Structures are given as structure tokens and as C-alpha cells.
Amino acid sequence: MTTRSARVAARPLPAGRPLKARLRRMRAWLFMIPLIAVNLLVIAVPSLEAVYYAFTNWTGYGGAKFIGLTNFKTMLTSNEFWQACFHNVLWTVFFLIVPMAMGLAGAFLLSRITMFRGLFRTVYFIPYILATVVSSTIWENLLNPTTGLGASIGFLSNISFFGNQRLALGSVAFVNNWQWWGFLVVMFLAAMQGTDPGLYEAARLDGASTWKEFLHITLPSIRPVLLFLALMTIIWSFLVFDYVYIITQGGPNKATEVVGTLMYNEAFSNQAAGYASAMGLFLGIISIVIVFAYTRLRRRGWNV
């Protein structure tokens, strides 16, 4: 090290700099205090209350009596609860396969074109910004067996998509997928645009087909986004409520009953809010386990 470099390295920092840094951090925390307070008020406090009520016979109003694990015993021995869980599992499998595949295919095709890419991206994304009630109403009218689109198509006439026990759950999932898959297209397309174009050029020079480019270049490059969206899809599938409740309310004959609608009915129709809280705590534990598994996968390098 030269003499000049030694003098520069040995020069003390200004005395006021650490104080200014601490003041900046304090100001940042002061701005964050309202946000932290709101989160504690609307998330942490209700969550703790739900954990408490899960061990009581609370009806939704008035006092609550501690009953230990009775709600959980009732839940775990209820055929209705396990049937709802099975529907949630079917919903999860559907959304991990169909919309994810459609989103990947749509994004990859859009990444290969330059003309009207922005237009297609906007068209795909429009259903996602529609309110759930609006989307549900549109498809309820379109799939109406007497006045909807099916009534004018011969082989679809007199088919009640939401009234048939075998078709109802898949039909509701179809409506939700119509809104959801465009969001996946936009997310996957944004991730694909970060892929080095030189990788595709080198693959073409080696004679790689489009499928091999997708399999060996595109998928590895968007793996972090793919895993994250798969994680969120699993969590959201277990928390599904809105489309099922708006379109079928869990019917016909509980053919579309999921844990979310079962919780709602128990809390507000049967005045068993404590029992519903136990189901909510069960779903919360499942979400924590899924997030923990995701973090373990990240540490093992699955997202790089």
C-alpha cells in the first residue's frame, strides 16, 4: 500500500455520520409504525382470537366456554369435513395442472412474437381484474341450461353445469380458471423476458427444437417464479371460498362444498363459530406447513 493510500485508509470518518444514519433509521421506523399497527390490528389480533375461540363453544356472540379439544375431535370425525377437504384437494390438483399449463403455454407463445404482444397481454389480464361477482354472474348466465349459450348449442342444451352433482365442482373451477390463468400468463411472460436471448440462439445453432428450448432453457430460467406461483396456488386452493359460495353455495347436495364454505355455514348458519375457528386453525396449520416446505426447497437450491 502506498503512503497516500495509507493516509486515506487511516482518515477517520466524520463524527456526525453514525448519528445521521441512526436518525435515518429512526425516521424509517416512524413511518412504518402506522403500517405495523394496522397489521397488528386487522391480522394479528383476529388470528389470536380465532386460536382462542377454536377451543371454545362460542356461538358468534355472547360468552365463550372453554371445551378443550372437543371441536377438533368433532372435526376429525366428521365425514362432511373430510368430504370438503377432498374437494379442496381436487381443486388444488386442477389448479396446479390446468391453469399452470395454460399459463406456461400462453406465455411461451407470446414470448416468441413481437407484434401485438402488449395487446394480447392486456386481453389475457382483463378477466383477472374483474370482480368475482361479475365473473360469476357472466358465466352463470352463459351456462344457464335454458337461456344461456348452452341452450343454443344442441349437445349442450338442458345440461345444468352448476346443478349436476358430477359437473358442478369442475364447472365452478372452470369459471375460476377463466379469471386466473391470464394472470399466470403475465407473470410467466415477465419471467421469460428475463432469460438471456443468447441461450436460445445457441440452442437453435445446435439444432434444438422449440420444445427442447422450452424444456431445457425456459423452464429452468423461470423456476423461482414457477415454484412461488405453485406455492401460492396450493395455499389459495385450500382457502377458496368466493366462487363456490357465489355460484353454488356448496351445492347441489354438497357436491361443491369446500372447507371455506363449510366454515361459513357452521359459523353463520349453525352458530358454531368456535367449531368454524377450529377449521380455520386447521387450514392455517396447512398453510404454515406448505410455506415451511417451500423454504426448505429454496435452501436446497430448487429455485436457482
C-alpha positions as MATLAB code, in Angstrom:
seq = 'MTTRSARVAARPLPAGRPLKARLRRMRAWLFMIPLIAVNLLVIAVPSLEAVYYAFTNWTGYGGAKFIGLTNFKTMLTSNEFWQACFHNVLWTVFFLIVPMAMGLAGAFLLSRITMFRGLFRTVYFIPYILATVVSSTIWENLLNPTTGLGASIGFLSNISFFGNQRLALGSVAFVNNWQWWGFLVVMFLAAMQGTDPGLYEAARLDGASTWKEFLHITLPSIRPVLLFLALMTIIWSFLVFDYVYIITQGGPNKATEVVGTLMYNEAFSNQAAGYASAMGLFLGIISIVIVFAYTRLRRRGWNV';
ca = [
       0.000    0.000    0.000;
       1.399    3.422   -0.946;
       1.827    6.267    1.542;
      -1.116    8.190    0.007;
      -3.383    5.113    0.213;
      -2.360    4.547    3.841;
      -3.276    8.141    4.733;
      -6.684    7.792    3.024;
      -7.410    4.464    4.774;
      -6.392    5.874    8.153;
      -8.564    9.000    7.781;
     -11.340    8.878   10.444;
     -14.973    9.014    9.385;
     -16.887   12.213   10.128;
     -18.172   12.139   13.688;
     -21.723   13.019   12.700;
     -22.195   10.252   10.119;
     -23.204    7.421   12.542;
     -25.674    9.775   14.213;
     -27.219   10.732   10.869;
     -27.522    7.068    9.896;
     -29.298    6.303   13.172;
     -31.658    9.244   12.624;
     -32.496    7.985    9.126;
     -33.302    4.534   10.523;
     -35.439    6.100   13.246;
     -37.383    8.117   10.662;
     -37.932    4.957    8.601;
     -39.320    3.142   11.651;
     -41.553    6.115   12.485;
     -43.101    5.893    9.013;
     -43.553    2.122    9.431;
     -45.273    2.328   12.822;
     -48.768    3.076   11.379;
     -48.467    0.150    8.951;
     -47.291   -2.194   11.714;
     -50.135   -1.036   13.962;
     -52.741   -1.648   11.233;
     -51.348   -5.127   10.549;
     -51.429   -5.981   14.246;
     -54.984   -4.698   14.495;
     -56.507   -6.450   11.466;
     -54.316   -9.572   11.236;
     -52.540  -10.486   14.450;
     -55.344   -9.730   16.911;
     -58.114  -11.578   14.969;
     -55.740  -14.501   14.414;
     -55.046  -14.838   18.129;
     -58.755  -14.553   18.874;
     -59.504  -17.318   16.350;
     -56.951  -19.580   18.037;
     -58.654  -18.943   21.389;
     -62.188  -19.472   20.091;
     -61.140  -22.740   18.421;
     -61.021  -24.242   21.917;
     -64.418  -22.893   22.986;
     -68.102  -23.419   22.192;
     -68.541  -19.806   21.102;
     -71.687  -19.205   19.026;
     -70.539  -15.960   17.456;
     -71.943  -13.689   20.125;
     -72.014  -13.609   23.899;
     -69.616  -15.507   26.117;
     -67.450  -18.475   25.216;
     -66.846  -21.576   27.342;
     -63.545  -23.420   27.118;
     -64.139  -27.000   25.918;
     -60.601  -28.130   25.117;
     -60.119  -30.272   22.013;
     -63.812  -31.069   21.513;
     -64.072  -29.004   18.323;
     -61.052  -30.741   16.834;
     -62.386  -34.183   17.752;
     -65.695  -33.313   16.103;
     -63.897  -32.004   13.020;
     -61.624  -35.007   12.595;
     -64.529  -37.465   12.938;
     -66.853  -35.545   10.601;
     -67.455  -37.088    7.178;
     -68.717  -33.729    5.983;
     -65.404  -32.079    6.872;
     -63.299  -34.725    5.121;
     -65.528  -34.550    2.047;
     -64.924  -30.800    1.929;
     -61.176  -31.400    2.317;
     -61.297  -33.869   -0.568;
     -62.944  -31.222   -2.745;
     -60.161  -28.805   -1.782;
     -57.586  -31.394   -2.813;
     -59.321  -31.893   -6.172;
     -59.415  -28.122   -6.604;
     -55.688  -27.899   -5.828;
     -54.771  -30.645   -8.303;
     -56.850  -28.969  -11.014;
     -55.232  -25.567  -10.494;
     -51.723  -26.982  -10.288;
     -52.189  -28.650  -13.685;
     -54.679  -26.850  -15.942;
     -54.096  -23.106  -15.393;
     -50.358  -23.580  -14.817;
     -50.033  -25.456  -18.118;
     -52.199  -22.900  -19.920;
     -50.227  -20.028  -18.397;
     -46.879  -21.529  -19.377;
     -48.048  -22.289  -22.918;
     -49.597  -18.864  -23.406;
     -46.566  -17.041  -22.032;
     -44.131  -19.074  -24.130;
     -46.117  -18.436  -27.300;
     -46.313  -14.706  -26.540;
     -42.568  -14.613  -25.888;
     -41.994  -15.812  -29.474;
     -43.812  -12.892  -31.074;
     -43.237   -9.136  -31.095;
     -46.329   -7.772  -32.849;
     -49.391   -7.155  -30.647;
     -47.697   -8.723  -27.606;
     -48.897   -5.889  -25.379;
     -52.437   -6.220  -26.737;
     -52.585   -9.958  -26.065;
     -51.150   -9.467  -22.596;
     -53.839   -6.900  -21.811;
     -56.615   -9.113  -23.172;
     -55.426  -12.058  -21.081;
     -55.170   -9.925  -17.953;
     -58.600   -8.243  -18.194;
     -60.550  -11.175  -16.640;
     -58.246  -11.097  -13.618;
     -59.193   -7.519  -12.730;
     -62.925   -8.225  -12.933;
     -64.730   -8.586   -9.632;
     -65.506  -12.159   -8.641;
     -69.232  -11.394   -8.544;
     -69.098  -10.055  -12.104;
     -67.215  -13.091  -13.442;
     -69.538  -15.488  -11.637;
     -72.660  -13.746  -12.923;
     -71.364  -13.740  -16.504;
     -70.714  -17.470  -16.513;
     -73.885  -18.328  -14.620;
     -75.831  -16.663  -17.416;
     -73.694  -18.159  -20.190;
     -74.027  -21.691  -18.803;
     -77.696  -21.421  -17.941;
     -79.299  -24.608  -19.375;
     -82.409  -22.812  -20.670;
     -81.403  -19.252  -21.550;
     -77.621  -19.388  -21.809;
     -75.138  -20.251  -24.507;
     -75.689  -23.956  -23.982;
     -79.361  -23.628  -24.886;
     -78.422  -22.578  -28.435;
     -75.891  -25.394  -28.897;
     -77.545  -28.731  -29.464;
     -75.329  -31.091  -27.487;
     -75.121  -28.625  -24.535;
     -78.830  -27.936  -24.230;
     -80.535  -28.947  -20.988;
     -77.170  -29.607  -19.270;
     -77.121  -27.945  -15.858;
     -73.417  -27.392  -15.285;
     -73.881  -25.985  -11.798;
     -76.879  -28.145  -10.889;
     -75.402  -31.533  -11.751;
     -73.502  -33.145   -8.874;
     -70.890  -34.606  -11.219;
     -70.305  -31.401  -13.165;
     -70.743  -28.702  -10.535;
     -67.273  -28.654   -8.943;
     -65.462  -28.786  -12.281;
     -67.726  -26.084  -13.706;
     -67.006  -23.712  -10.816;
     -63.288  -24.454  -11.177;
     -63.579  -23.673  -14.907;
     -65.059  -20.248  -14.125;
     -62.303  -19.508  -11.619;
     -59.681  -20.678  -14.103;
     -61.065  -18.309  -16.750;
     -60.178  -15.428  -14.454;
     -56.942  -16.854  -13.063;
     -54.932  -18.189  -15.984;
     -54.402  -14.762  -17.629;
     -52.622  -13.584  -14.504;
     -50.296  -16.579  -14.767;
     -49.598  -15.734  -18.418;
     -48.481  -12.216  -17.473;
     -46.333  -13.453  -14.578;
     -44.650  -16.197  -16.610;
     -44.127  -13.876  -19.578;
     -42.402  -11.305  -17.353;
     -40.117  -14.052  -16.032;
     -39.369  -15.394  -19.530;
     -38.387  -11.958  -20.771;
     -35.513  -12.038  -18.298;
     -34.000  -15.091  -19.992;
     -30.779  -14.460  -21.902;
     -31.666  -14.469  -25.662;
     -28.210  -15.826  -26.394;
     -29.219  -19.143  -24.854;
     -31.985  -19.556  -27.435;
     -29.665  -18.560  -30.281;
     -27.079  -21.112  -29.188;
     -29.764  -23.791  -28.905;
     -31.019  -23.066  -32.434;
     -27.486  -23.306  -33.791;
     -27.245  -26.741  -32.187;
     -30.485  -27.760  -33.871;
     -32.708  -27.752  -30.781;
     -36.452  -27.856  -31.369;
     -38.905  -25.392  -29.840;
     -39.982  -27.997  -27.289;
     -36.377  -28.601  -26.211;
     -35.807  -24.852  -25.905;
     -38.829  -24.629  -23.629;
     -37.836  -27.687  -21.597;
     -34.117  -27.003  -21.154;
     -33.912  -23.193  -21.257;
     -37.255  -21.582  -20.454;
     -38.366  -23.773  -17.545;
     -35.029  -23.679  -15.652;
     -34.812  -19.907  -16.074;
     -38.278  -19.249  -14.601;
     -38.069  -21.900  -11.868;
     -38.221  -19.394   -8.961;
     -41.424  -17.820  -10.309;
     -42.881  -21.238  -11.136;
     -42.280  -22.570   -7.623;
     -43.615  -19.417   -5.990;
     -46.821  -19.455   -8.039;
     -47.252  -23.162   -7.343;
     -46.930  -22.414   -3.629;
     -49.495  -19.624   -3.779;
     -51.818  -21.793   -5.884;
     -51.799  -24.518   -3.232;
     -52.497  -22.043   -0.430;
     -55.236  -20.217   -2.348;
     -56.828  -23.529   -3.353;
     -57.242  -24.519    0.287;
     -58.661  -21.074    1.058;
     -61.085  -20.996   -1.884;
     -64.477  -19.586   -0.986;
     -65.794  -16.800   -3.198;
     -66.581  -18.577   -6.485;
     -68.053  -21.618   -4.760;
     -70.246  -19.549   -2.457;
     -71.453  -17.138   -5.152;
     -72.317  -19.780   -7.751;
     -73.449  -22.876   -5.836;
     -73.244  -22.121   -2.070;
     -71.685  -25.583   -1.727;
     -74.468  -27.416   -3.559;
     -76.012  -29.290   -5.148;
     -76.204  -31.708   -2.228;
     -72.760  -30.534   -1.013;
     -71.142  -31.575   -4.298;
     -69.071  -28.359   -4.290;
     -68.689  -27.933   -0.539;
     -65.155  -26.844    0.360;
     -63.722  -26.098    3.773;
     -64.234  -22.370    3.285;
     -67.982  -22.657    2.621;
     -68.340  -25.271    5.369;
     -66.709  -22.867    7.832;
     -69.062  -20.104    6.738;
     -72.147  -22.273    7.157;
     -71.043  -23.514   10.558;
     -70.289  -20.009   11.807;
     -73.284  -18.103   10.445;
     -75.973  -20.726    9.800;
     -75.367  -23.142   12.675;
     -73.977  -20.549   15.132;
     -70.926  -22.749   15.742;
     -68.238  -20.084   15.436;
     -65.898  -21.988   17.751;
     -66.092  -25.064   15.551;
     -65.528  -22.903   12.457;
     -62.485  -21.346   14.154;
     -61.062  -24.843   14.649;
     -61.386  -25.458   10.904;
     -59.713  -22.127   10.208;
     -56.855  -23.044   12.522;
     -56.519  -26.361   10.673;
     -56.201  -24.512    7.345;
     -53.702  -22.126    8.905;
     -51.519  -25.029   10.012;
     -51.653  -26.492    6.493;
     -50.529  -23.139    5.050;
     -47.634  -22.937    7.526;
     -46.512  -26.460    6.598;
     -46.619  -25.601    2.886;
     -44.602  -22.399    3.392;
     -42.077  -24.302    5.515;
     -41.702  -26.931    2.777;
     -41.194  -24.151    0.209;
     -38.449  -22.514    2.259;
     -36.726  -25.875    2.641;
     -36.808  -26.347   -1.126;
     -35.306  -22.895   -1.608;
     -32.462  -23.675    0.766;
     -31.728  -26.823   -1.184;
     -31.407  -24.796   -4.370;
     -34.662  -25.715   -6.114;
     -35.237  -22.103   -7.165;
     -31.892  -21.414   -8.767;
];
